[in-house]
Short mmCIF file of C-alpha atoms in Angstrom, two decimals:
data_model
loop_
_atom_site.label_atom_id
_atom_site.label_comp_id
_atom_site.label_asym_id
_atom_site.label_seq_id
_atom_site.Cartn_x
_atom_site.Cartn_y
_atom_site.Cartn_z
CA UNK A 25 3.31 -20.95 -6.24
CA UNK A 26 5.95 -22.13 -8.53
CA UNK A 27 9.00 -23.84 -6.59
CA UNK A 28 11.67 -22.03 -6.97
CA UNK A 29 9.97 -19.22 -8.32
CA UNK A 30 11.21 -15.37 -6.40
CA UNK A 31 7.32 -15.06 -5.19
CA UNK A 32 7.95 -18.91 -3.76
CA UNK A 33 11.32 -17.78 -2.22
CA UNK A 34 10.31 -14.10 -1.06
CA UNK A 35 6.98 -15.62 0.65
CA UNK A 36 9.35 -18.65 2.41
CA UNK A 37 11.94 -15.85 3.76
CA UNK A 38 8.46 -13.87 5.14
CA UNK A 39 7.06 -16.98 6.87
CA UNK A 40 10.90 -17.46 8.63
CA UNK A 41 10.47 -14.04 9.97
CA UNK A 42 6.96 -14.15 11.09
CA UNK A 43 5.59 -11.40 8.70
CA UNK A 44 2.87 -10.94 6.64
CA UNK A 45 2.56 -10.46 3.05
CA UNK A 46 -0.41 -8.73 1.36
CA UNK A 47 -1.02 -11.03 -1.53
CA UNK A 48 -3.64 -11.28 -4.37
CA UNK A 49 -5.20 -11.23 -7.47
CA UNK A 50 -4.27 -9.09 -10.15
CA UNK A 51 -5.38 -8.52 -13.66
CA UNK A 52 -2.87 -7.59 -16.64
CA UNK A 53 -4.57 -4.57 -16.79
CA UNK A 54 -3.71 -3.63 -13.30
CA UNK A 55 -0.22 -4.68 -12.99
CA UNK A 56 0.20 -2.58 -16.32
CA UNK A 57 -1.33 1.01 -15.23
CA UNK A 58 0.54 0.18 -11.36
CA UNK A 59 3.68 -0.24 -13.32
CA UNK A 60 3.53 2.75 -15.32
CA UNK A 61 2.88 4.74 -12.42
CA UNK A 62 5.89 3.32 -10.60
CA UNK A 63 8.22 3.36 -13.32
CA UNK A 64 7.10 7.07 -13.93
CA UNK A 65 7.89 7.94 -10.42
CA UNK A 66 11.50 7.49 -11.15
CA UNK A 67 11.04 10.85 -13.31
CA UNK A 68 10.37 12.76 -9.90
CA UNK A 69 12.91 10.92 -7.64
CA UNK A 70 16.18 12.10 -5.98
CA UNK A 71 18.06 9.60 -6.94
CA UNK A 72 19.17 7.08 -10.04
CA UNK A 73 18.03 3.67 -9.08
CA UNK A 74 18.81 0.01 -10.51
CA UNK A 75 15.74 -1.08 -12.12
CA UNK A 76 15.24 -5.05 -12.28
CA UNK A 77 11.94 -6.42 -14.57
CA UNK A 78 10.65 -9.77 -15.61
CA UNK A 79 8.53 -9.81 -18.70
CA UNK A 80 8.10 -13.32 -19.18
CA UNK A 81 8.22 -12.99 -22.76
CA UNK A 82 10.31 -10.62 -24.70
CA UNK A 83 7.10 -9.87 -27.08
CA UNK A 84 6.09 -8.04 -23.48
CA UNK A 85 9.20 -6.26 -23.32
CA UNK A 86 9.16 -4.82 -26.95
CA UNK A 87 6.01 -2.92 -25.89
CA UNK A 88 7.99 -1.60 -23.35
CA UNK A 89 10.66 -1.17 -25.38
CA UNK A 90 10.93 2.63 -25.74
CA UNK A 91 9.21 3.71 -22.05
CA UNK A 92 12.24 1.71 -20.83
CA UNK A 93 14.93 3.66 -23.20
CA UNK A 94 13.38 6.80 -21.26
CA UNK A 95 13.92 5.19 -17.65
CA UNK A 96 17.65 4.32 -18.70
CA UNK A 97 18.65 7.83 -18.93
CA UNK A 98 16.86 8.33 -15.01
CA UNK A 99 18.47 4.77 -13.95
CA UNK A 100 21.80 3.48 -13.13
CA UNK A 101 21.12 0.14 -14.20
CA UNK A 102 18.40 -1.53 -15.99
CA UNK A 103 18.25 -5.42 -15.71
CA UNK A 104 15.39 -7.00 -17.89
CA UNK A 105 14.76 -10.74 -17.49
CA UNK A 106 12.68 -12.44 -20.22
CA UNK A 107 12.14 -15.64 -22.19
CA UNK A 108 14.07 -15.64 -25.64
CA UNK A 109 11.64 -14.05 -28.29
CA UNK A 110 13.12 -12.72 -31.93
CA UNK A 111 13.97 -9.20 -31.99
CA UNK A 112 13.92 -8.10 -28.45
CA UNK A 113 17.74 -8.32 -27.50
CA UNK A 114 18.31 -5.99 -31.01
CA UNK A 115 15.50 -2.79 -30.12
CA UNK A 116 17.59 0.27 -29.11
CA UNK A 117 16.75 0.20 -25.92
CA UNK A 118 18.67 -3.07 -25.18
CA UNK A 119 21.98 -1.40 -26.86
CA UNK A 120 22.38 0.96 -23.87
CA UNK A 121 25.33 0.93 -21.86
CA UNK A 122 23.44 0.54 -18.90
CA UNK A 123 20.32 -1.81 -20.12
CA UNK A 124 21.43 -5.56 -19.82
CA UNK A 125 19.21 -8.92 -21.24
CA UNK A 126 19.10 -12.08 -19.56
CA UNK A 127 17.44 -14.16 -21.59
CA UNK A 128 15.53 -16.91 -19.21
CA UNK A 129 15.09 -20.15 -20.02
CA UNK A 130 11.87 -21.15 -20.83
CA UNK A 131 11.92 -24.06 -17.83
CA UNK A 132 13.08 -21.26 -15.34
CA UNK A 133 10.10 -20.43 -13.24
CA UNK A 134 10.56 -16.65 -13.53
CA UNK A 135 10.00 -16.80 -16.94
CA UNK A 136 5.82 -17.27 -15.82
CA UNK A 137 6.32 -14.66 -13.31
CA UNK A 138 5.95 -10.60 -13.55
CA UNK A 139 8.55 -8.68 -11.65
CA UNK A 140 9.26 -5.00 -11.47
CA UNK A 141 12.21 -3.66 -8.77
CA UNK A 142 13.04 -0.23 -8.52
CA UNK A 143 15.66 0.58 -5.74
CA UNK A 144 17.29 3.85 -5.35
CA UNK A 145 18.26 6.29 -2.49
CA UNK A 146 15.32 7.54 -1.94
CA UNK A 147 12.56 5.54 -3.62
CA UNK A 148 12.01 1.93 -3.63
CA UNK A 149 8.81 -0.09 -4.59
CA UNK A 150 8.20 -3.61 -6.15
CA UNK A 151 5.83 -5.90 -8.19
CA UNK A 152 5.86 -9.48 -7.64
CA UNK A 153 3.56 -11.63 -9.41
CA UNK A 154 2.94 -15.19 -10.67
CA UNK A 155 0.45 -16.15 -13.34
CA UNK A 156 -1.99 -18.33 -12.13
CA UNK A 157 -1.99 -21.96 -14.14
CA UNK A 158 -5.18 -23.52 -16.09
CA UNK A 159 -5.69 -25.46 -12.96
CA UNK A 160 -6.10 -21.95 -10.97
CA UNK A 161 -8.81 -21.03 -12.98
CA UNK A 162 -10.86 -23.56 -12.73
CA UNK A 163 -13.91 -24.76 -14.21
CA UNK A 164 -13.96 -21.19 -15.84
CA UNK A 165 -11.06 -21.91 -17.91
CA UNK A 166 -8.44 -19.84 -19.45
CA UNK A 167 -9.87 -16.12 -20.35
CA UNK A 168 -10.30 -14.88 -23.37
CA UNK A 169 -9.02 -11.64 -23.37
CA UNK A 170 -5.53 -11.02 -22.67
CA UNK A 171 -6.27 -8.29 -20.45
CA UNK A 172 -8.02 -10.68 -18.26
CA UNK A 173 -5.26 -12.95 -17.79
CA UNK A 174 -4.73 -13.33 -13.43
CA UNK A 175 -1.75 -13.08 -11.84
CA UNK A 176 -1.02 -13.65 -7.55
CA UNK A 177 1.19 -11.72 -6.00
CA UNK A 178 2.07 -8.50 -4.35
CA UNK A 179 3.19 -4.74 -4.88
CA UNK A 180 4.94 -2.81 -2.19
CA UNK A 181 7.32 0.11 -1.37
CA UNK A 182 8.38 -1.39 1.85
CA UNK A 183 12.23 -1.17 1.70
CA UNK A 184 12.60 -4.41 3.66
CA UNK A 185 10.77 -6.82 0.56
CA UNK A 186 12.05 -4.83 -1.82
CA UNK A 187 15.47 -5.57 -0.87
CA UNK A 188 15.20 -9.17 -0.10
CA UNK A 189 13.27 -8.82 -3.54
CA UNK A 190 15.73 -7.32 -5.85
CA UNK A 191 18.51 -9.55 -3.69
CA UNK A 192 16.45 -12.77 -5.15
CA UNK A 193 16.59 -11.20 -8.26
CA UNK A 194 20.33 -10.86 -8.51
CA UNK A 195 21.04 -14.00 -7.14
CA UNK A 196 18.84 -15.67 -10.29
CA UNK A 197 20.89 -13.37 -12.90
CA UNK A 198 23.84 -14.99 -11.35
CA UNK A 199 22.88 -18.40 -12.90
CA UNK A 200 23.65 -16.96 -16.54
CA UNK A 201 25.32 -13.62 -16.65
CA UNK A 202 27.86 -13.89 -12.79
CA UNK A 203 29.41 -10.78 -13.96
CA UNK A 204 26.35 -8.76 -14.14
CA UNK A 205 24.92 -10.31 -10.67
CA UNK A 206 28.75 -9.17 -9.38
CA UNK A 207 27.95 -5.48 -10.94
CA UNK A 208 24.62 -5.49 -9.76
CA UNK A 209 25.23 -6.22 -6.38
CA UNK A 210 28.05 -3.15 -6.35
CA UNK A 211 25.60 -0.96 -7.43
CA UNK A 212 23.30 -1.70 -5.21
CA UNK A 213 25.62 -1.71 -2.23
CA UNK A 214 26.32 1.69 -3.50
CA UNK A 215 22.43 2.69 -3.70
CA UNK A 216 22.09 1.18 0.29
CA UNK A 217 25.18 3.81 1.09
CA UNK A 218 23.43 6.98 -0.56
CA UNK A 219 19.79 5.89 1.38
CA UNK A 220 21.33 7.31 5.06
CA UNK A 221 21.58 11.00 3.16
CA UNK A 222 19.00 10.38 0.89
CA UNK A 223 15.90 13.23 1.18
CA UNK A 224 12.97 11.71 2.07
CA UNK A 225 10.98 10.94 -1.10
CA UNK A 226 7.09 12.49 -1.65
CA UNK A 227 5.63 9.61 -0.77
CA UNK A 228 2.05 11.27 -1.16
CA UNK A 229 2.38 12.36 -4.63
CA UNK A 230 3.80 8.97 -5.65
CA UNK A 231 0.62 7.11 -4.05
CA UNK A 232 -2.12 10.32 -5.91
CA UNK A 233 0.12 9.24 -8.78
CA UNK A 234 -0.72 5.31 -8.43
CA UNK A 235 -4.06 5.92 -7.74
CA UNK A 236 -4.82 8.45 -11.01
CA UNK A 237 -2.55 5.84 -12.95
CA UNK A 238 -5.48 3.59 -11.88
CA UNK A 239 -8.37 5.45 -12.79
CA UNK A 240 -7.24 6.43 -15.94
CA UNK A 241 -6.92 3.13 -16.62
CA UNK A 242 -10.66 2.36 -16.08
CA UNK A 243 -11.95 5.61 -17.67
CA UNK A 244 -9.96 4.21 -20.53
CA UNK A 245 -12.07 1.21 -20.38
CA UNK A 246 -15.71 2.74 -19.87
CA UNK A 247 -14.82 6.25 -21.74
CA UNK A 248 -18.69 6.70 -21.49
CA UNK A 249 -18.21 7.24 -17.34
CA UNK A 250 -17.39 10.85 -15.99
CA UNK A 251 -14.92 10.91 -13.87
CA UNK A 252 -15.20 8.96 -10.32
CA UNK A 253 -18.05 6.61 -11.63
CA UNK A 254 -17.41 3.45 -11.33
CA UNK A 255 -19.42 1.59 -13.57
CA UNK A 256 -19.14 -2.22 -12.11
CA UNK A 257 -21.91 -3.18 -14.50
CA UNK A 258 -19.64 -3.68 -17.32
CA UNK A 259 -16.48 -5.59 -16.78
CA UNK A 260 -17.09 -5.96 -13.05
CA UNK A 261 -13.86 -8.13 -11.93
CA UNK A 262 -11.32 -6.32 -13.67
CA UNK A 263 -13.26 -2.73 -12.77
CA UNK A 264 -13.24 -3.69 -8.66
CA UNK A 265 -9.68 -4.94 -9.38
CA UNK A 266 -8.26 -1.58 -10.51
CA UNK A 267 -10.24 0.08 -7.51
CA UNK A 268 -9.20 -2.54 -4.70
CA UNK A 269 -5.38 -1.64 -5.85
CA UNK A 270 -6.44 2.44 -5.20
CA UNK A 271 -7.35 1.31 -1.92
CA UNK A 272 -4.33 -0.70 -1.50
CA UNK A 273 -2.12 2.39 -2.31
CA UNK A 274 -3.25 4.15 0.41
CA UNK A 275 -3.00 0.95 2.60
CA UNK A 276 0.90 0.78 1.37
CA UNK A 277 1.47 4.60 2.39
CA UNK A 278 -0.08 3.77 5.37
CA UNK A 279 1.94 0.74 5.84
CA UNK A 280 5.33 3.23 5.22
CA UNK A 281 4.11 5.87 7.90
CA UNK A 282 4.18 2.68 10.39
CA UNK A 283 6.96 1.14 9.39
CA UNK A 284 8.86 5.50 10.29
CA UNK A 285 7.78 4.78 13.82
CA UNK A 286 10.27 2.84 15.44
CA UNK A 287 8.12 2.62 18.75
CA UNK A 288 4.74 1.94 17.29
CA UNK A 289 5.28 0.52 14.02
CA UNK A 290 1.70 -1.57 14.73
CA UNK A 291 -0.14 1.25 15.91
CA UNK A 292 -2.47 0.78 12.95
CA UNK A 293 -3.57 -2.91 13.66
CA UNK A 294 -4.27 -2.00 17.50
CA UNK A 295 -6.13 1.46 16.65
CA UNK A 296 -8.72 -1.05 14.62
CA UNK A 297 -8.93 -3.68 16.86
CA UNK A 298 -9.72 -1.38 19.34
CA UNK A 299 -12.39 0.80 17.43
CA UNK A 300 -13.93 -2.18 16.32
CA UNK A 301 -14.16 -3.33 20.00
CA UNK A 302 -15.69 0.28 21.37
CA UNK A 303 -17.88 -0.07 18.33
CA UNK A 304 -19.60 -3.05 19.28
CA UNK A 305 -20.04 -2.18 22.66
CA UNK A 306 -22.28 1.22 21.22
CA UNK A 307 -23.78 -1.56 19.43
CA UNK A 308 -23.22 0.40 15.95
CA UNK A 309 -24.29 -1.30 12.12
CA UNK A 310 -21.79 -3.47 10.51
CA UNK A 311 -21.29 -0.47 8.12
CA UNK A 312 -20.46 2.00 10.13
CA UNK A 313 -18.11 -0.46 11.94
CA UNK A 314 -16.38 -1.06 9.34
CA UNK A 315 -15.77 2.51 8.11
CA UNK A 316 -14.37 3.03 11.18
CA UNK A 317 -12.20 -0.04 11.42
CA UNK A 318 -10.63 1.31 7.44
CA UNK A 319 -10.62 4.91 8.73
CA UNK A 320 -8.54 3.79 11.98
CA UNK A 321 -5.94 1.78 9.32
CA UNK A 322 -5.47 5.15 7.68
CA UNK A 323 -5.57 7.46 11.00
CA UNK A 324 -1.80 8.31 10.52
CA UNK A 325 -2.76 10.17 7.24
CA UNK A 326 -4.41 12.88 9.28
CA UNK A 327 -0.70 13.72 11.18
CA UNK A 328 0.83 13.69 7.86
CA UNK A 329 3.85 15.99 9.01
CA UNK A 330 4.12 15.44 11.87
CA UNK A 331 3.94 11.35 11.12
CA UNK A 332 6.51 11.45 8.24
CA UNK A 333 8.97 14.10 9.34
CA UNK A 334 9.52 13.80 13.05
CA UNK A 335 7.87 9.93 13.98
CA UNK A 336 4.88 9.71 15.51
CA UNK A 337 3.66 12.75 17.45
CA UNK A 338 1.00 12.61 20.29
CA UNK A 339 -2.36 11.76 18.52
CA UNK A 340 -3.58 14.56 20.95
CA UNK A 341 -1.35 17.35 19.81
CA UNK A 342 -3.57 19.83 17.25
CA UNK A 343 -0.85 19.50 14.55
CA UNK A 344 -2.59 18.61 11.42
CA UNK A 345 -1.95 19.18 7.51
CA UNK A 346 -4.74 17.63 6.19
CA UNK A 347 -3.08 17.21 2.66
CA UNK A 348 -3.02 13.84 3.03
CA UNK A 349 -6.53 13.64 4.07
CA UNK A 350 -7.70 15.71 0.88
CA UNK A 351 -6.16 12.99 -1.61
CA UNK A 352 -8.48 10.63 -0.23
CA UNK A 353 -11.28 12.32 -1.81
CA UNK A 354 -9.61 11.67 -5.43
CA UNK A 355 -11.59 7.89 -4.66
CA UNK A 356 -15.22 9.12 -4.32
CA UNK A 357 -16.17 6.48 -2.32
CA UNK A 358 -13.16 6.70 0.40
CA UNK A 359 -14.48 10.72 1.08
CA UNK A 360 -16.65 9.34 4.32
CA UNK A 361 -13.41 7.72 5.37
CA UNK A 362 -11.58 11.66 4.49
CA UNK A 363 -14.59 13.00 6.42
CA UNK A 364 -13.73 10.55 9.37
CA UNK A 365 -9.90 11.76 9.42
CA UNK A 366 -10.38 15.16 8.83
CA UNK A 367 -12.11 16.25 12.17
CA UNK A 368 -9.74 14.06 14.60
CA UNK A 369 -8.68 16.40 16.45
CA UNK A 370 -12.28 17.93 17.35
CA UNK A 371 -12.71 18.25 21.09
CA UNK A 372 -16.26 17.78 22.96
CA UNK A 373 -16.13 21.22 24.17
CA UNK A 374 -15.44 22.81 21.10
CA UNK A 375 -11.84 24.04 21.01
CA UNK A 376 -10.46 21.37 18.72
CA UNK A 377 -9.54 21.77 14.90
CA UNK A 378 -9.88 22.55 12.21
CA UNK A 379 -13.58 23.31 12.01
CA UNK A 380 -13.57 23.99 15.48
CA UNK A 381 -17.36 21.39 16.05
CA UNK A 382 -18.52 20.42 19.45
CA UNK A 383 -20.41 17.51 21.19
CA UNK A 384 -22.57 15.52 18.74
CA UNK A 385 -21.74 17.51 15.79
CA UNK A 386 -18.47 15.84 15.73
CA UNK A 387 -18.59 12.57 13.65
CA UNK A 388 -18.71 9.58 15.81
CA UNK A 389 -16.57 7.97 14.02
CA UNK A 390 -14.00 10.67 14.49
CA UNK A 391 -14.72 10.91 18.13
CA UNK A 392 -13.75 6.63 18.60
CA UNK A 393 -11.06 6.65 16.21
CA UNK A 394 -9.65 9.70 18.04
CA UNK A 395 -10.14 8.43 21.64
CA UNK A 396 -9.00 4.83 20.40
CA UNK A 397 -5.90 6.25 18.47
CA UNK A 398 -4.31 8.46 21.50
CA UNK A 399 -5.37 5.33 24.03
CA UNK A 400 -3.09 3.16 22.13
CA UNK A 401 -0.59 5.18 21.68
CA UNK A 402 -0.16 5.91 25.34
CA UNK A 403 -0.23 2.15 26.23
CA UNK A 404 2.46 2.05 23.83
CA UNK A 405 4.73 3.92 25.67
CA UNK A 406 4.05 2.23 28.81
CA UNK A 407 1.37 3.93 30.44
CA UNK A 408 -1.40 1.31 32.67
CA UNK A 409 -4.84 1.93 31.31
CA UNK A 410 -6.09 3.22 34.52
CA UNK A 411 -3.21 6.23 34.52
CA UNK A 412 -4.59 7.01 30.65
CA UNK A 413 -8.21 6.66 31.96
CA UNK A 414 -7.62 9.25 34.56
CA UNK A 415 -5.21 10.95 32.49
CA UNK A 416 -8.67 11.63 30.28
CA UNK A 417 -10.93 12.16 33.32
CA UNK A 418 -8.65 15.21 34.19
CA UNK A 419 -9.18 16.27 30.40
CA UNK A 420 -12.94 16.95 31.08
CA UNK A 421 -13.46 19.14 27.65
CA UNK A 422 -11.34 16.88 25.14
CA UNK A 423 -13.26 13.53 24.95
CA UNK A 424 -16.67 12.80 24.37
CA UNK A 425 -18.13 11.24 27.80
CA UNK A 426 -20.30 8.79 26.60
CA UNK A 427 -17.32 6.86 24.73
CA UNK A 428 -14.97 7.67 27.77
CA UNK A 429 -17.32 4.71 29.48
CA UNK A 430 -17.00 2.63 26.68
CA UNK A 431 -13.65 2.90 27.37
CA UNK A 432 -13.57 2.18 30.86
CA UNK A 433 -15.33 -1.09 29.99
CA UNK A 434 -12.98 -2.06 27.26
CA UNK A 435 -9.78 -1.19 29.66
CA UNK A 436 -11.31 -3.31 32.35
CA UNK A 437 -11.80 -6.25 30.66
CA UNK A 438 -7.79 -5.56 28.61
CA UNK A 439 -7.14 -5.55 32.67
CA UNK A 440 -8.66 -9.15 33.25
CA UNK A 441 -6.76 -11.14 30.16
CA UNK A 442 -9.17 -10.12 27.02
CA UNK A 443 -7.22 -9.81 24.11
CA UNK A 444 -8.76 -7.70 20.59
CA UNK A 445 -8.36 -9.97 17.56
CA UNK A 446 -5.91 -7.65 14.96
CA UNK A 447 -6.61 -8.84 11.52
CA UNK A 448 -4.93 -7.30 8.53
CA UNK A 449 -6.58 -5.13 6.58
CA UNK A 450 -7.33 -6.32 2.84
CA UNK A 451 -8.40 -4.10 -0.16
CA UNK A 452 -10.81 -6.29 -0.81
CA UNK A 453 -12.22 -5.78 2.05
CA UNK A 454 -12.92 -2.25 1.88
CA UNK A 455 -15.10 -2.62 -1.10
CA UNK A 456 -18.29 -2.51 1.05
CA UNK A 457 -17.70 1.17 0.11
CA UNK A 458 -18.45 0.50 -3.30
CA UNK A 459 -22.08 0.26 -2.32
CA UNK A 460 -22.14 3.26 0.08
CA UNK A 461 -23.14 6.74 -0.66
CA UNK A 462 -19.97 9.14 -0.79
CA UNK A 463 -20.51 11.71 1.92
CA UNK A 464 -18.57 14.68 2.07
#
């Protein structure tokens, strides 16, 4: 990373705290359709936000030009950052009231970076993104194609980075326009007032939107494909890269649903760790484990109400909308992990929901994720594992014996000093699903 760059400074302030940041790769062709779809969410929000952008060049900009004279009438502020190019500062756009240029110099290291910071009561998200150098790439050299031009970095709608984000930001436009950093950071002190009594934005329909923005984007590419192929034979890289960032969408929702959850907010992590644990002690196939391990990362998608409304209910309580769930199946090769989440609240004896299964016909995968999901989330709030284990003992028709043992083992040895390894889930590493059969 470029010193001095925002990625350089955003990823410094992350390491200080002790957080993580999901960083990658990106191609141009990504970053453009996960724009789009962000920017276009503005349409549907409650709220006018300050928009901030980096476009490197203001060639970039100028094919932005007119989308952006759209978002101004949505946006309080609109703040584009760009190196000088001839023309841009005179398109229409840039005469609104509310549109401001900076133009970067060409030395300043966010004019090689790709930035795009919406903040407003109710809806926040951000791109962050560096192009990689000729020394990044490597023997392979520089690409041909524009559209396969790299770029590292991150997208998020975590309020936290996008406020220490847009904060960078500002702080940068101070170095040549002070008034406008003085305005911005009025406006949005005013946005961070309005966010207490702020509705809650449709988070779902903003992720389906991502995710379509996405796919569009590689139909557009292989117009030959029906919809939901994926075609990896042509184009491979930049075709896995648009579907690793659907994946990733529904990794950020998922990310937001923790973050609601005061109590819990790394329920997620320790739902995995732990399914992956019971797994290997069935002594299941890597593939199944790790269907499991993505479908306990997204296990909050099956409470969706209940999770984004009210904080985490118990994963016990038969309180499902499965809405969530069902835009899963928009990626054809995330419906087994849909599948998974969708009977989770399935009891052994049959009185569960919503299809009402017993015994084996319930998914094992639902069963552990389940069993591993409302174990956590009692240790959570204090309960000993022994209490829980009894606690399920007493529930004779709810859990599926065989895995209650499983469990037993697993608490004993939590008991005696084990600890589960909780590694972050990466995109990329759900692509194994690329090779699986979709299941319904």
């Amino acid at each position: 990373m470029l010193p001095e760059s925002i990625l350089k400074q955003l990823t410094d302030l992350a390491r200080v705290d002790g957080a993580t940041l999901h960083l990658g790769v990106y191609y141009k062709n990504t970053l453009v359709a996960l724009c789009h779809a962000l920017e276009d969410a503005i349409a549907q929000s409650q709220g006018r936000p300050v928009v901030l952008a980096a476009f490197q060049l203001g060639k970039w900009y100028l094919q932005e030009a007119d989308r952006y004279g759209q978002l101004a009438d949505r946006s309080r502020q609109i703040v584009i950052l760009a190196a000088p190019d001839a023309g841009f500062a005179e398109h229409p756009t840039s005469q609104r009231s509310n549109v401001a240029i900076v133009p970067l110099s060409p030395t300043d290291p966010v004019a090689q970076e790709w930035h795009l910071t919406i903040v407003s009561p109710s809806y926040c998200a951000m791109v962050l993104c560096q192009e990689l150098t000729a020394a990044d790439y490597g023997p392979e050299g520089l690409p041909q194609s524009d559209l396969e031009r790299k770029f590292y970095g991150l997208w998020t709608f975590v309020p936290q980075w996008v406020d220490r984000g847009a904060a960078l930001l500002v702080e940068r436009v101070a170095r040549y326009q002070p008034a406008l950093a003085e305005q911005l950071q009025r406006q949005l002190a005013a946005v961070a007032q309005e966010q207490a009594t702020a509705p809650g934005e449709d988070w779902l329909t903003i992720t389906q939107q991502v995710v379509n923005y996405l796919q569009s984007t590689h139909q557009h590419r292989h117009p030959a494909l029906q919809p939901g192929q994926l075609g990896f034979e042509v184009g491979a890289p930049l075709d896995q890269n648009l579907v690793s960032n659907e994946l990733q969408a529904f990794l950020r929702l998922a990310e937001l649903l923790e973050l609601s959850d005061g109590q819990n907010s790394g329920s997620a992590a320790e739902v995995a760790a732990l399914t992956e644990a019971i797994g290997q002690l069935l002594d299941l196939p890597a593939a199944q484990l790790k269907r499991m391990r993505l479908a306990a990362a997204l296990h909050r998608l099956g409470r969706w109400p209940a999770v984004w409304r009210e904080g985490l209910a118990d994963p016990s309580a038969d309180c499902c909308d499965l809405s969530a769930v069902q835009v899963l199946r928009v990626m054809p090769r995330l419906r087994p992990i849909a599948h998974i989440l969708n009977h989770l609240t399935e009891h052994w004896d049959g009185s569960g929901q919503p299809s009402g299964l017993a015994g084996d016909a319930i998914p094992l995968e639902s069963r552990v994720v389940a069993l591993c999901a409302d174990f956590q989330h009692r240790r959570s709030r204090g309960e000993q594992p022994n209490e829980i284990l009894q606690h399920y003992r007493d529930q004779s028709g709810r859990w599926d014996p065989k895995l209650l043992e499983a469990l037993t083992l697993l608490a004993q040895g939590l008991q005696q000093g084990w600890e589960l390894p909780q590694m972050p889930l990466r995109a990329s590493s759900g692509l194994w699903l690329l090779d699986e059969g979709a299941t319904s």
